[in-house]
mmCIF file of N, CA and C in Angstrom:
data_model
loop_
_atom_site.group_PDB
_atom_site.id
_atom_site.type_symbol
_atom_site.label_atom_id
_atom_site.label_comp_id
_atom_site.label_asym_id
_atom_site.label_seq_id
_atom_site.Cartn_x
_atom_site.Cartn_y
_atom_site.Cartn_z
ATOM 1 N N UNK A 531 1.104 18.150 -7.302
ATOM 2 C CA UNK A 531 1.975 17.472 -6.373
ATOM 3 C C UNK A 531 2.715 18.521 -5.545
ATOM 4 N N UNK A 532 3.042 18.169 -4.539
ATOM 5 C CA UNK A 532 3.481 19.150 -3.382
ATOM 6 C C UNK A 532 4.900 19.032 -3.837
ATOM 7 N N UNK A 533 5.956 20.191 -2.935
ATOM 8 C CA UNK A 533 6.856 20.323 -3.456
ATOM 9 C C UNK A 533 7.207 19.978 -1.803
ATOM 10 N N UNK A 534 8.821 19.885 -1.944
ATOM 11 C CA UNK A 534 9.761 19.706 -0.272
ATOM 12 C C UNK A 534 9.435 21.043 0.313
ATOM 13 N N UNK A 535 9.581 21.517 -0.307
ATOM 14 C CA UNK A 535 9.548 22.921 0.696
ATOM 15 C C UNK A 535 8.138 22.476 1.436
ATOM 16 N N UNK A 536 7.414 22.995 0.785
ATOM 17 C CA UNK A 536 6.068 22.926 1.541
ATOM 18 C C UNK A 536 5.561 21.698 2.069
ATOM 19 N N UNK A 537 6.119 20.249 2.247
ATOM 20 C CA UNK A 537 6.128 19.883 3.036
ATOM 21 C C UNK A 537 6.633 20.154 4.179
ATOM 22 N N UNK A 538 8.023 20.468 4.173
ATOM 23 C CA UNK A 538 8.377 21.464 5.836
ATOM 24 C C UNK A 538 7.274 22.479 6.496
ATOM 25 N N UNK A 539 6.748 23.164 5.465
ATOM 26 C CA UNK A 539 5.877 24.239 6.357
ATOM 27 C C UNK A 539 4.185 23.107 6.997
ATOM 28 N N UNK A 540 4.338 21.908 6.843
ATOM 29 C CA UNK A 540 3.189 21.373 7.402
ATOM 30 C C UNK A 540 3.519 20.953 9.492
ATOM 31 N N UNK A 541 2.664 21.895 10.109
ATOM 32 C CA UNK A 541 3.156 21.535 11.510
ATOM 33 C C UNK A 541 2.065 20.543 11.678
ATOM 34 N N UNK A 542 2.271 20.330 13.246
ATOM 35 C CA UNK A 542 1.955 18.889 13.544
ATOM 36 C C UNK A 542 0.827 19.774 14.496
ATOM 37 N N UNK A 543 0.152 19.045 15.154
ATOM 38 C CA UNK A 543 -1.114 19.470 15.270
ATOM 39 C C UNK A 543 -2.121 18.225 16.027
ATOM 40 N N UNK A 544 -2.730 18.401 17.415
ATOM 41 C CA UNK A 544 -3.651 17.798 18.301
ATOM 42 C C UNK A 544 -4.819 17.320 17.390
ATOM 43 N N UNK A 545 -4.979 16.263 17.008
ATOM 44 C CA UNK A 545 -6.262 15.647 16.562
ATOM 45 C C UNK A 545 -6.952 14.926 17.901
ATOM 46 N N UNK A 546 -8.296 15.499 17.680
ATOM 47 C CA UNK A 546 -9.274 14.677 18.769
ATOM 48 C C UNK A 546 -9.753 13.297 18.097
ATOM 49 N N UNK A 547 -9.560 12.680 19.756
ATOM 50 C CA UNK A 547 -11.043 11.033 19.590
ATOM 51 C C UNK A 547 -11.662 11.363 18.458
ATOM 52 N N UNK A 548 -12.740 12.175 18.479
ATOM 53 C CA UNK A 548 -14.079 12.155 17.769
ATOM 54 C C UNK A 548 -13.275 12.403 16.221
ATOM 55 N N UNK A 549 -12.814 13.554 15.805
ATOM 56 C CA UNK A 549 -11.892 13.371 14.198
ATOM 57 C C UNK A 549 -11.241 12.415 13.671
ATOM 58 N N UNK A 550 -10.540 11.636 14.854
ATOM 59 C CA UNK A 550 -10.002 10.056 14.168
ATOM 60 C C UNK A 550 -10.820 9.171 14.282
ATOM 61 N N UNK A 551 -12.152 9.332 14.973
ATOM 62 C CA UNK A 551 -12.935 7.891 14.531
ATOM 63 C C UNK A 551 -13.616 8.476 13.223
ATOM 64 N N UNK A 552 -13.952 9.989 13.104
ATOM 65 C CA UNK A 552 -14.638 10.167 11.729
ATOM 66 C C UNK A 552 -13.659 9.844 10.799
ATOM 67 N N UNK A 553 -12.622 10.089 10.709
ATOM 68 C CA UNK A 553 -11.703 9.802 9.791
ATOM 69 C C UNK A 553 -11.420 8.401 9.460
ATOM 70 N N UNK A 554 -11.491 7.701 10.488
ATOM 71 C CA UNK A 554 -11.599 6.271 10.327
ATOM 72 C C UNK A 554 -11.995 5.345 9.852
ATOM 73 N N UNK A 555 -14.378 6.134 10.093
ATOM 74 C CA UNK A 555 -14.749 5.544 9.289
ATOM 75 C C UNK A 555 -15.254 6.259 7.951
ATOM 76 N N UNK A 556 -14.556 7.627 7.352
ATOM 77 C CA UNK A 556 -14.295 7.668 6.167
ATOM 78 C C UNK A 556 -13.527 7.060 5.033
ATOM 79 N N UNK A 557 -12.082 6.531 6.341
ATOM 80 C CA UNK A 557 -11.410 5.757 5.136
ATOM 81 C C UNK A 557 -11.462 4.145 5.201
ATOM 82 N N UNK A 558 -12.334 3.954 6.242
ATOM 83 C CA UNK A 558 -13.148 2.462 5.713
ATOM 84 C C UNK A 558 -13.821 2.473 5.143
ATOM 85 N N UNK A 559 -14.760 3.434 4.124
ATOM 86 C CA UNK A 559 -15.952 3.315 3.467
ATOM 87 C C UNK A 559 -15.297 3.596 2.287
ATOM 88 N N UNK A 560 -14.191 4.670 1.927
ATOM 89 C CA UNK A 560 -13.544 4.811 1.197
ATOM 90 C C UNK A 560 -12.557 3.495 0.325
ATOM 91 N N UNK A 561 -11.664 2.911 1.421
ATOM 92 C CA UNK A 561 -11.491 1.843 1.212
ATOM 93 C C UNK A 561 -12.440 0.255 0.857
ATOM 94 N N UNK A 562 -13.783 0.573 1.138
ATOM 95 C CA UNK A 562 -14.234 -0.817 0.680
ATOM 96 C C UNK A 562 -15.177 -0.183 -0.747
ATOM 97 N N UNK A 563 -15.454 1.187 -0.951
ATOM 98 C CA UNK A 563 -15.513 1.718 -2.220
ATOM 99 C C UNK A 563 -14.677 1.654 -3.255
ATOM 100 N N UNK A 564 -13.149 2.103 -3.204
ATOM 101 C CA UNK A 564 -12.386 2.536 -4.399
ATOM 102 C C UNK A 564 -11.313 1.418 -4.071
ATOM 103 N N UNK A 565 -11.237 0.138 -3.439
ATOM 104 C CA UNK A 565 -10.101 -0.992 -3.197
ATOM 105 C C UNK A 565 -10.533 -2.443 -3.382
ATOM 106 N N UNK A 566 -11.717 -2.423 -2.068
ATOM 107 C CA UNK A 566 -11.993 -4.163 -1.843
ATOM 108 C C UNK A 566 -12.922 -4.271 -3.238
ATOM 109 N N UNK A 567 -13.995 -3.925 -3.436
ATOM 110 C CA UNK A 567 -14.954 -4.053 -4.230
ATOM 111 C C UNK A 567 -14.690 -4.131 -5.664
ATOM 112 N N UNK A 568 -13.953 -2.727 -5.834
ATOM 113 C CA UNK A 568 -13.197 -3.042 -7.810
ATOM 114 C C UNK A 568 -12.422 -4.238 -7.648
ATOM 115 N N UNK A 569 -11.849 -4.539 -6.553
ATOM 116 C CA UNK A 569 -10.694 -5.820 -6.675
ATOM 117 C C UNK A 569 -11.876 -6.922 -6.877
ATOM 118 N N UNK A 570 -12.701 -7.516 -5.916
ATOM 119 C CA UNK A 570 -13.427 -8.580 -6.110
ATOM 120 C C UNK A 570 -14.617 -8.371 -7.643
ATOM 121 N N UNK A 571 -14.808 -7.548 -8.122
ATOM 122 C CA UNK A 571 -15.318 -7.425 -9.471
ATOM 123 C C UNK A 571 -14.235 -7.697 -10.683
ATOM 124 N N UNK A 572 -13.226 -7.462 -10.805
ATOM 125 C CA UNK A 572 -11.948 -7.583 -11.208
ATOM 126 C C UNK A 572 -12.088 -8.931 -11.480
ATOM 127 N N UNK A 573 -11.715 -9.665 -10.274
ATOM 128 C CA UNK A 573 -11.687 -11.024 -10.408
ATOM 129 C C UNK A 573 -12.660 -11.641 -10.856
ATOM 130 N N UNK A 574 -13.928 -11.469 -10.603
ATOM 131 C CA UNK A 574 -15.009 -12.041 -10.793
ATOM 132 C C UNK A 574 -14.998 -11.749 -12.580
ATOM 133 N N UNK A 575 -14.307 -10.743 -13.541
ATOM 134 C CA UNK A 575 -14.778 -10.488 -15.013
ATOM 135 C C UNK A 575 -13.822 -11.257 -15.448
ATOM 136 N N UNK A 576 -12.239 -11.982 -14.613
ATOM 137 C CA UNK A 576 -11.115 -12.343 -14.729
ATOM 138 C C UNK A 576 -11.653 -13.968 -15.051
ATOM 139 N N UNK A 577 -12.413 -14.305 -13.912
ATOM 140 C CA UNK A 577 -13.020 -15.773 -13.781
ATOM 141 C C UNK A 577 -14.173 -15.708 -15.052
ATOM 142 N N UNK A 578 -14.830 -14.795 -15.540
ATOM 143 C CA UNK A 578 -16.023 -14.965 -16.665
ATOM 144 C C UNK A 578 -15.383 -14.822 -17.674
ATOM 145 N N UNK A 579 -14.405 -14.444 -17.953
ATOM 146 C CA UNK A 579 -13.644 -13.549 -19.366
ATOM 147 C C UNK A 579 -12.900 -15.110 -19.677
ATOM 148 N N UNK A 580 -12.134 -15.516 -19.303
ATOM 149 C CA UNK A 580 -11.235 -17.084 -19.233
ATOM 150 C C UNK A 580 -12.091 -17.636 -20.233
ATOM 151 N N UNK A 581 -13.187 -18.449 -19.162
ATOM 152 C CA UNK A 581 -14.043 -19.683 -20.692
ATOM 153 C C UNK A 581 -14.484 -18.860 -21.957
ATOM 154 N N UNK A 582 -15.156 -17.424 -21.739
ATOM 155 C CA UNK A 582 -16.180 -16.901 -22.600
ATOM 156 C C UNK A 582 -15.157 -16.249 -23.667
ATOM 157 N N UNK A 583 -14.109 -15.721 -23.073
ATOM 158 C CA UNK A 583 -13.500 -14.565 -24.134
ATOM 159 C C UNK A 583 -14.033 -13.556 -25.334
ATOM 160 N N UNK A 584 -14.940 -13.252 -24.271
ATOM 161 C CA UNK A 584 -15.515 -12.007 -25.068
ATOM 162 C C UNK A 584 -14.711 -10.839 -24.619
ATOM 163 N N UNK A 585 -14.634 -9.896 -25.591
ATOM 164 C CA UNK A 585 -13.749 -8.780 -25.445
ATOM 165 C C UNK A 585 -14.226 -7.485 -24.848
ATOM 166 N N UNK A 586 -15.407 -7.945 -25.107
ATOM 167 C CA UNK A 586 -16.655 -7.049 -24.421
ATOM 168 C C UNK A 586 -16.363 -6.799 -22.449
ATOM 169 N N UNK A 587 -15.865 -7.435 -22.238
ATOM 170 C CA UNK A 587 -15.898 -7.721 -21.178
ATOM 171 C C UNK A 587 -14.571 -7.253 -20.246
ATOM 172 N N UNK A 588 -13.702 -6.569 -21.122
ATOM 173 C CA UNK A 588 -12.540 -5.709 -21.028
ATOM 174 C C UNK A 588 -12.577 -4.512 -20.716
ATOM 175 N N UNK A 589 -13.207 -4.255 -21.396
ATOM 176 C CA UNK A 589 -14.032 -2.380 -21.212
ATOM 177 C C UNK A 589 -14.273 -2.471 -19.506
ATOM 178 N N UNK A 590 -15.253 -3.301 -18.922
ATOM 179 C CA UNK A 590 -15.193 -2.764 -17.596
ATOM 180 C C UNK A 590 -14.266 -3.317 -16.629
ATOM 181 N N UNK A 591 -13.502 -4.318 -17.374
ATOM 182 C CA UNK A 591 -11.940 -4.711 -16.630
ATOM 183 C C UNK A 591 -11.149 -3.685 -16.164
ATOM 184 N N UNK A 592 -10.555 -2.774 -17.646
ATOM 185 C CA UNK A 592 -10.097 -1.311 -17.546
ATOM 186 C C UNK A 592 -10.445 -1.013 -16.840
ATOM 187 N N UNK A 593 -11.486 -0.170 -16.900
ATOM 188 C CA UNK A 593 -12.460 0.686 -15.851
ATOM 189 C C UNK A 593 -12.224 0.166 -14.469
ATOM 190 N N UNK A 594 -12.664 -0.639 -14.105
ATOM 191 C CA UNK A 594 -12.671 -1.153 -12.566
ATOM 192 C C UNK A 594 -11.030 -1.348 -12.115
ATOM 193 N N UNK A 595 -10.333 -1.781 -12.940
ATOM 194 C CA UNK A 595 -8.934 -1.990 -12.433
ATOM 195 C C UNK A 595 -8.333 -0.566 -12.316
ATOM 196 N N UNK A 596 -8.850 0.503 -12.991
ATOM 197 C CA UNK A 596 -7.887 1.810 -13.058
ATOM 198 C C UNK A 596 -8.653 2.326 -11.332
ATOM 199 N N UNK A 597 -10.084 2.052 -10.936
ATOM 200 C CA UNK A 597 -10.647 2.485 -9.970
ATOM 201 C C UNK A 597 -9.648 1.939 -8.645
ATOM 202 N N UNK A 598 -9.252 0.453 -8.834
ATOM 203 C CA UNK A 598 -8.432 -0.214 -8.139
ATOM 204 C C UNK A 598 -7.395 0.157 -8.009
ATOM 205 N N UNK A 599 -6.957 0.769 -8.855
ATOM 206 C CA UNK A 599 -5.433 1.328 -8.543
ATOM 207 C C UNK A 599 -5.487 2.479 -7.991
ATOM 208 N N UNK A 600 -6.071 3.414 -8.223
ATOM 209 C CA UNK A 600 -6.679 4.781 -7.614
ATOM 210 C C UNK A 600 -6.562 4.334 -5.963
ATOM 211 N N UNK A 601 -7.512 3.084 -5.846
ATOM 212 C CA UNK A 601 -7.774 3.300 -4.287
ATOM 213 C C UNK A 601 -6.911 2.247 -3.183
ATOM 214 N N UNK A 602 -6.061 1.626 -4.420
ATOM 215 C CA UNK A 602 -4.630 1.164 -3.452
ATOM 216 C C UNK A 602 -4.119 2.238 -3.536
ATOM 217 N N UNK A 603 -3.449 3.053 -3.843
ATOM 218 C CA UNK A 603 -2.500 3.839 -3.989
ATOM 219 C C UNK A 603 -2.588 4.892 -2.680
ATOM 220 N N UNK A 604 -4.139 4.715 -3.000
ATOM 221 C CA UNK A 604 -4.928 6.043 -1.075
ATOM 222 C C UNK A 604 -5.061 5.404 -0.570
ATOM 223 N N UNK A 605 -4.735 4.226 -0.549
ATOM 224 C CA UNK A 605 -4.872 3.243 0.759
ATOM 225 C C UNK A 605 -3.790 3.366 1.371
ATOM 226 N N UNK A 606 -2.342 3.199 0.644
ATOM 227 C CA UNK A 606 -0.786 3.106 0.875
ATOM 228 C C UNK A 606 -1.159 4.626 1.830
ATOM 229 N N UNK A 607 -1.430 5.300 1.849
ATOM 230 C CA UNK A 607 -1.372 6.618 2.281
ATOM 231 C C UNK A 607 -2.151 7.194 3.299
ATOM 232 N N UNK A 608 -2.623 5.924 3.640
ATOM 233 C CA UNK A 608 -3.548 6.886 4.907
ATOM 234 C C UNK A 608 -2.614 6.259 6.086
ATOM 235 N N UNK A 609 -3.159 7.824 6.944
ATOM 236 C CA UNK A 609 -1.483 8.023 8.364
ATOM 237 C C UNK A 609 -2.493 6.735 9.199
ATOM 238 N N UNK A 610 -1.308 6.127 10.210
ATOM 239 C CA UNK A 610 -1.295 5.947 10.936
ATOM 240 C C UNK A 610 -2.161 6.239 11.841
ATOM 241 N N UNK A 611 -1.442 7.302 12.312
ATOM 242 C CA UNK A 611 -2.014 8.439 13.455
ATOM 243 C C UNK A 611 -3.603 8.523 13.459
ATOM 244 N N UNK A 612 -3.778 9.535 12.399
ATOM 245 C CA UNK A 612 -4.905 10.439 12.456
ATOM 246 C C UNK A 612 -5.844 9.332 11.733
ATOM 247 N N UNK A 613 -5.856 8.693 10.944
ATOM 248 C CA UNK A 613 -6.655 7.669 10.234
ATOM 249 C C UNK A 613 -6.963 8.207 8.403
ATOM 250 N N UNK A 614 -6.211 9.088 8.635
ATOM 251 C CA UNK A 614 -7.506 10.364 7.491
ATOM 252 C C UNK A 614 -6.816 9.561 6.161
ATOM 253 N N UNK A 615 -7.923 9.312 4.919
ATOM 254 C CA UNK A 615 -7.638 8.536 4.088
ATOM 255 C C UNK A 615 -6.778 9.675 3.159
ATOM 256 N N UNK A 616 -5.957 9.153 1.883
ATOM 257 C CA UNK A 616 -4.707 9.718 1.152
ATOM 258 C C UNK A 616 -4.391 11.306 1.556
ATOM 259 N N UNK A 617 -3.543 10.923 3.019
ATOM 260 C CA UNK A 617 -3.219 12.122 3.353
ATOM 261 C C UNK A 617 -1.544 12.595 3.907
ATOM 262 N N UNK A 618 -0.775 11.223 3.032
ATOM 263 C CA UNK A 618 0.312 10.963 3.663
ATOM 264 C C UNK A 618 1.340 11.688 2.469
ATOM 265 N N UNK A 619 2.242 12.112 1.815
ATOM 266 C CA UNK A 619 2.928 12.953 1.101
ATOM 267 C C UNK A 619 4.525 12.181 1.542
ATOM 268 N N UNK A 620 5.013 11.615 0.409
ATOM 269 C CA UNK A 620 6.090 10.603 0.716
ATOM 270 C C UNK A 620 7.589 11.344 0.581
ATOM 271 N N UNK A 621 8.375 11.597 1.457
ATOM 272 C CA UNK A 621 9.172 12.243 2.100
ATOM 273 C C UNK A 621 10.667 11.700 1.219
ATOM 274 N N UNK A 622 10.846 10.354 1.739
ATOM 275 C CA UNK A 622 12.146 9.967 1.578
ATOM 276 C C UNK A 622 12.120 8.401 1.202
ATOM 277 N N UNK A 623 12.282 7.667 0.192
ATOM 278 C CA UNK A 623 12.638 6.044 0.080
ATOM 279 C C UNK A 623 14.156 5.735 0.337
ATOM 280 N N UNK A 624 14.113 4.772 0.810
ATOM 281 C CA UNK A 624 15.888 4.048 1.308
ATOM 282 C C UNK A 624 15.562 2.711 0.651
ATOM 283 N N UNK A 625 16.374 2.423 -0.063
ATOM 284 C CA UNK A 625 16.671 0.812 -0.042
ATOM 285 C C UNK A 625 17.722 0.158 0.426
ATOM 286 N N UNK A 626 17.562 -0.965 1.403
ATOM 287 C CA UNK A 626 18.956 -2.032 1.906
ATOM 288 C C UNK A 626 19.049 -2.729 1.511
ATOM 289 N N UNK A 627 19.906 -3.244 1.449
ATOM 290 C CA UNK A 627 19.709 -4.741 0.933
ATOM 291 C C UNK A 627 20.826 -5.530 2.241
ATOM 292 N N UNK A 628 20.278 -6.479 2.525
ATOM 293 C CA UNK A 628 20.869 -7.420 3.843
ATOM 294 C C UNK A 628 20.909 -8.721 2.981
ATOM 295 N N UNK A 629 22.095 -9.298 3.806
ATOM 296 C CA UNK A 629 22.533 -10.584 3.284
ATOM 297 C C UNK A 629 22.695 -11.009 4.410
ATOM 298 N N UNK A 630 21.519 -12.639 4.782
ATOM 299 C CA UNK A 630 22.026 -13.144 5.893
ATOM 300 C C UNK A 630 21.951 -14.887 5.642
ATOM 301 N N UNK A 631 22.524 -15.856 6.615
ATOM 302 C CA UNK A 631 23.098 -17.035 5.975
ATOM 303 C C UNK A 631 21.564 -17.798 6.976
ATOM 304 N N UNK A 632 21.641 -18.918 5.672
ATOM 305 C CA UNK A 632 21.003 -20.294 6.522
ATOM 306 C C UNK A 632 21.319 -21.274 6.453
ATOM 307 N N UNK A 633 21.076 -22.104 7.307
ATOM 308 C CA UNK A 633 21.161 -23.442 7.170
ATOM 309 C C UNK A 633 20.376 -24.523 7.476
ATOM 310 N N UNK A 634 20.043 -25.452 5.922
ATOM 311 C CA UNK A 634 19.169 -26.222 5.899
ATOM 312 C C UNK A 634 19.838 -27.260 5.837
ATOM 313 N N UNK A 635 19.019 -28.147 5.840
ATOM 314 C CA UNK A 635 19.480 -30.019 6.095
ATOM 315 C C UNK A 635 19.303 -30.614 4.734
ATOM 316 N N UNK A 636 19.447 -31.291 3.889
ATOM 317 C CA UNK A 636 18.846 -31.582 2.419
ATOM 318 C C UNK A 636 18.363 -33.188 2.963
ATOM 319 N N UNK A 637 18.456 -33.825 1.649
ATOM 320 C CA UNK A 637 17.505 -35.219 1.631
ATOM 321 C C UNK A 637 18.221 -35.596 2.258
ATOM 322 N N UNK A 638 19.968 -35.562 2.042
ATOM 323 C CA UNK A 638 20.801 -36.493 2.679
ATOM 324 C C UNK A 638 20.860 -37.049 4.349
ATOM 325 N N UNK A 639 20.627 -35.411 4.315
ATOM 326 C CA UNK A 639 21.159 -35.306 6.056
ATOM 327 C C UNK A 639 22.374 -34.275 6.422
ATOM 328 N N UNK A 640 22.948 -33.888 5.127
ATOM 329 C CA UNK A 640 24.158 -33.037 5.201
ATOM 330 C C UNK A 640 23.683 -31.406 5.275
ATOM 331 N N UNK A 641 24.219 -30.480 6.233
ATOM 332 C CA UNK A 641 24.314 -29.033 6.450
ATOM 333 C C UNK A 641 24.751 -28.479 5.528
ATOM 334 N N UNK A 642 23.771 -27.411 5.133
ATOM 335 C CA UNK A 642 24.102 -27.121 3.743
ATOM 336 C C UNK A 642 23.641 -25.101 4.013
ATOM 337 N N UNK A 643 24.866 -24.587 3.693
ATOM 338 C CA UNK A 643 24.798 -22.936 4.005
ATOM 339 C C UNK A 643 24.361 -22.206 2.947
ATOM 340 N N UNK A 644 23.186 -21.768 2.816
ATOM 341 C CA UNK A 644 22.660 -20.627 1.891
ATOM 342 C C UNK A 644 23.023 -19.058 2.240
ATOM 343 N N UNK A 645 22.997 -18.490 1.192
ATOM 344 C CA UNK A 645 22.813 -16.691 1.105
ATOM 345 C C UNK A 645 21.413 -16.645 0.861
ATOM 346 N N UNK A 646 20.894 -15.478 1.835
ATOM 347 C CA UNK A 646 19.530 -14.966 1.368
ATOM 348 C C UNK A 646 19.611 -14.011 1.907
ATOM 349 N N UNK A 647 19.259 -13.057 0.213
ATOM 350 C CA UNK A 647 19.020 -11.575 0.314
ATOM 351 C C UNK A 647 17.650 -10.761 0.584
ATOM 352 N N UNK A 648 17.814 -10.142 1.237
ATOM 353 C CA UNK A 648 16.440 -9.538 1.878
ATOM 354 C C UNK A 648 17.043 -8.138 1.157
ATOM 355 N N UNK A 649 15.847 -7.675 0.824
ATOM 356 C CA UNK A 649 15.521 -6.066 0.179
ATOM 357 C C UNK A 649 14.647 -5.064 1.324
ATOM 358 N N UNK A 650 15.104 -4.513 1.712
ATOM 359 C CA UNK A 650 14.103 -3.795 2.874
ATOM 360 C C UNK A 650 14.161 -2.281 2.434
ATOM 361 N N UNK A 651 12.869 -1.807 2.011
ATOM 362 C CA UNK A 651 12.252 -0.976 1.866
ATOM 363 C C UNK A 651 11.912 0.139 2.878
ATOM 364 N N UNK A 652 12.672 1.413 3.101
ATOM 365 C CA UNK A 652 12.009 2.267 4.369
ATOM 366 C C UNK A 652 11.298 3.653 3.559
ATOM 367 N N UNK A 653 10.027 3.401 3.931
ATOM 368 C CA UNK A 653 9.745 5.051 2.926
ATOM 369 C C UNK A 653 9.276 6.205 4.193
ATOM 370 N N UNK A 654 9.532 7.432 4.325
ATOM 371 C CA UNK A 654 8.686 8.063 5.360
ATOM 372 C C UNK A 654 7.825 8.789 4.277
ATOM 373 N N UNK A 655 6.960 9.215 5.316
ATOM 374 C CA UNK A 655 5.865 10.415 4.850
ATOM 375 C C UNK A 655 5.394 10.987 5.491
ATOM 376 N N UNK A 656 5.143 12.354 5.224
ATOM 377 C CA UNK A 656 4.668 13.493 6.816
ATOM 378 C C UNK A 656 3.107 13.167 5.999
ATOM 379 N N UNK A 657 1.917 13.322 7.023
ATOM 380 C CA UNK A 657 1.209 13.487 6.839
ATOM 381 C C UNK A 657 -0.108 15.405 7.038
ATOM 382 N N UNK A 658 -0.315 15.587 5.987
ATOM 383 C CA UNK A 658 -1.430 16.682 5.739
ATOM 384 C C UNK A 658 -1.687 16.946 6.954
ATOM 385 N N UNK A 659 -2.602 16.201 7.651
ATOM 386 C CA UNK A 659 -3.614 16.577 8.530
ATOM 387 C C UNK A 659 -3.213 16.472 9.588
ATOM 388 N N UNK A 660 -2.554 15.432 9.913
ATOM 389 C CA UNK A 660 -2.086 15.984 11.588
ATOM 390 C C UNK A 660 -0.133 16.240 11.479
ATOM 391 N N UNK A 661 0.818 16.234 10.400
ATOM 392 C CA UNK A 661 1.815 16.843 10.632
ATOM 393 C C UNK A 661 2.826 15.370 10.755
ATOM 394 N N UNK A 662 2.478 14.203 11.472
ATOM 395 C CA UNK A 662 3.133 13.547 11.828
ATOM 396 C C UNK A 662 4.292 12.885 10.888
ATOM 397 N N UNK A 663 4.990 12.440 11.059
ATOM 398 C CA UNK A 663 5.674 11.694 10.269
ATOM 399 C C UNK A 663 5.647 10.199 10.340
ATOM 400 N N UNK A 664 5.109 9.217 9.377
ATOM 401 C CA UNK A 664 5.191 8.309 9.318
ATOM 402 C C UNK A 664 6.282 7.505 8.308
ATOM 403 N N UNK A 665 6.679 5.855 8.947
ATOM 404 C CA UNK A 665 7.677 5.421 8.508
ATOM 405 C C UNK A 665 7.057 4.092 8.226
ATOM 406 N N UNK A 666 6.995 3.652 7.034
ATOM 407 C CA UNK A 666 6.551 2.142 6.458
ATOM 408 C C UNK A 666 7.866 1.573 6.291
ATOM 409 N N UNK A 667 8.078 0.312 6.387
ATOM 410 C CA UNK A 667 9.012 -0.532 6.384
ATOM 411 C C UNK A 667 8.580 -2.179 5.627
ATOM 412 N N UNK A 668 9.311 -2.340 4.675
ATOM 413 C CA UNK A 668 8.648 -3.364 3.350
ATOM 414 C C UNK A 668 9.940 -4.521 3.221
ATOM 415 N N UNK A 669 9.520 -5.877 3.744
ATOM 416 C CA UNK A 669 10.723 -6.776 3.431
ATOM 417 C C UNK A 669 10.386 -7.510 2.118
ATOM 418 N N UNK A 670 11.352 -7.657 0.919
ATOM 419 C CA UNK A 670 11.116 -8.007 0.374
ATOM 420 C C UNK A 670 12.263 -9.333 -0.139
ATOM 421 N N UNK A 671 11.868 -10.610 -0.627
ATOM 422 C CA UNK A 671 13.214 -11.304 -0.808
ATOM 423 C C UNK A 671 13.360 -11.321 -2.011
ATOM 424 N N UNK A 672 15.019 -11.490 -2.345
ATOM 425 C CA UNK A 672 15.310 -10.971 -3.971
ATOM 426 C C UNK A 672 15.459 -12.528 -4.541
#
């Protein structure tokens, strides 16, 4: 794992057309290798395992779900920018939390004022290959 320092020493840097479409479609092939595919096998041993409950059938649950997590995790991480798959190095997390009001109508007909808390998530991350800094932003309700 990289350290802060040496994230500072990563400069930013001209990526061409032609490197972000290769990169592009590396981390689409990447992504329907190590994400979409273990996920829909996953499910599919999830849907056979239910009636049958054989235990047998766990072994490549493991397996495929640890592949799945592997390739969400490089999914979360590929820049923006440049396209290039797990190449993003996570900088800084913030959490907010916002409180804002609503108002709904009930069966009656009467105005009725809620609290709802929103959790908003800001993470940056400079990325490897071209330097940039990227900023994800995650609403979540509590």
């Amino acid at each position: 794992m990289k350290k802060l320092a040496d994230v500072k020493k990563i400069k930013e840097r001209k990526i061409s057309q032609n490197e972000i479409e290769k990169n592009e479609k590396i981390s689409k092939r990447n992504k329907l290798y190590m994400y979409t595919i273990p996920m829909i096998i996953i499910i599919l041993l999830a849907v056979i395992y239910i009636p049958t409950n054989n235990n047998y059938l766990l072994i490549p649950f493991g397996i495929f779900f640890l592949i799945f997590l592997f390739g969400w995790d490089a999914n979360q991480r590929t820049c923006s920018e440049c396209k290039k798959w797990n190449s993003i190095i996570w900088i800084d997390n913030k959490v907010d939390i916002q409180i804002a009001t609503k108002q709904k109508k009930n069966l009656i007909g009467k105005k009725v004022t809620k609290n709802v808390r929103k959790k908003i998530t800001k993470s940056t991350g400079k990325c490897t290959n071209c330097g940039k800094e990227n900023t994800v932003e995650k609403i979540r309700r509590i």
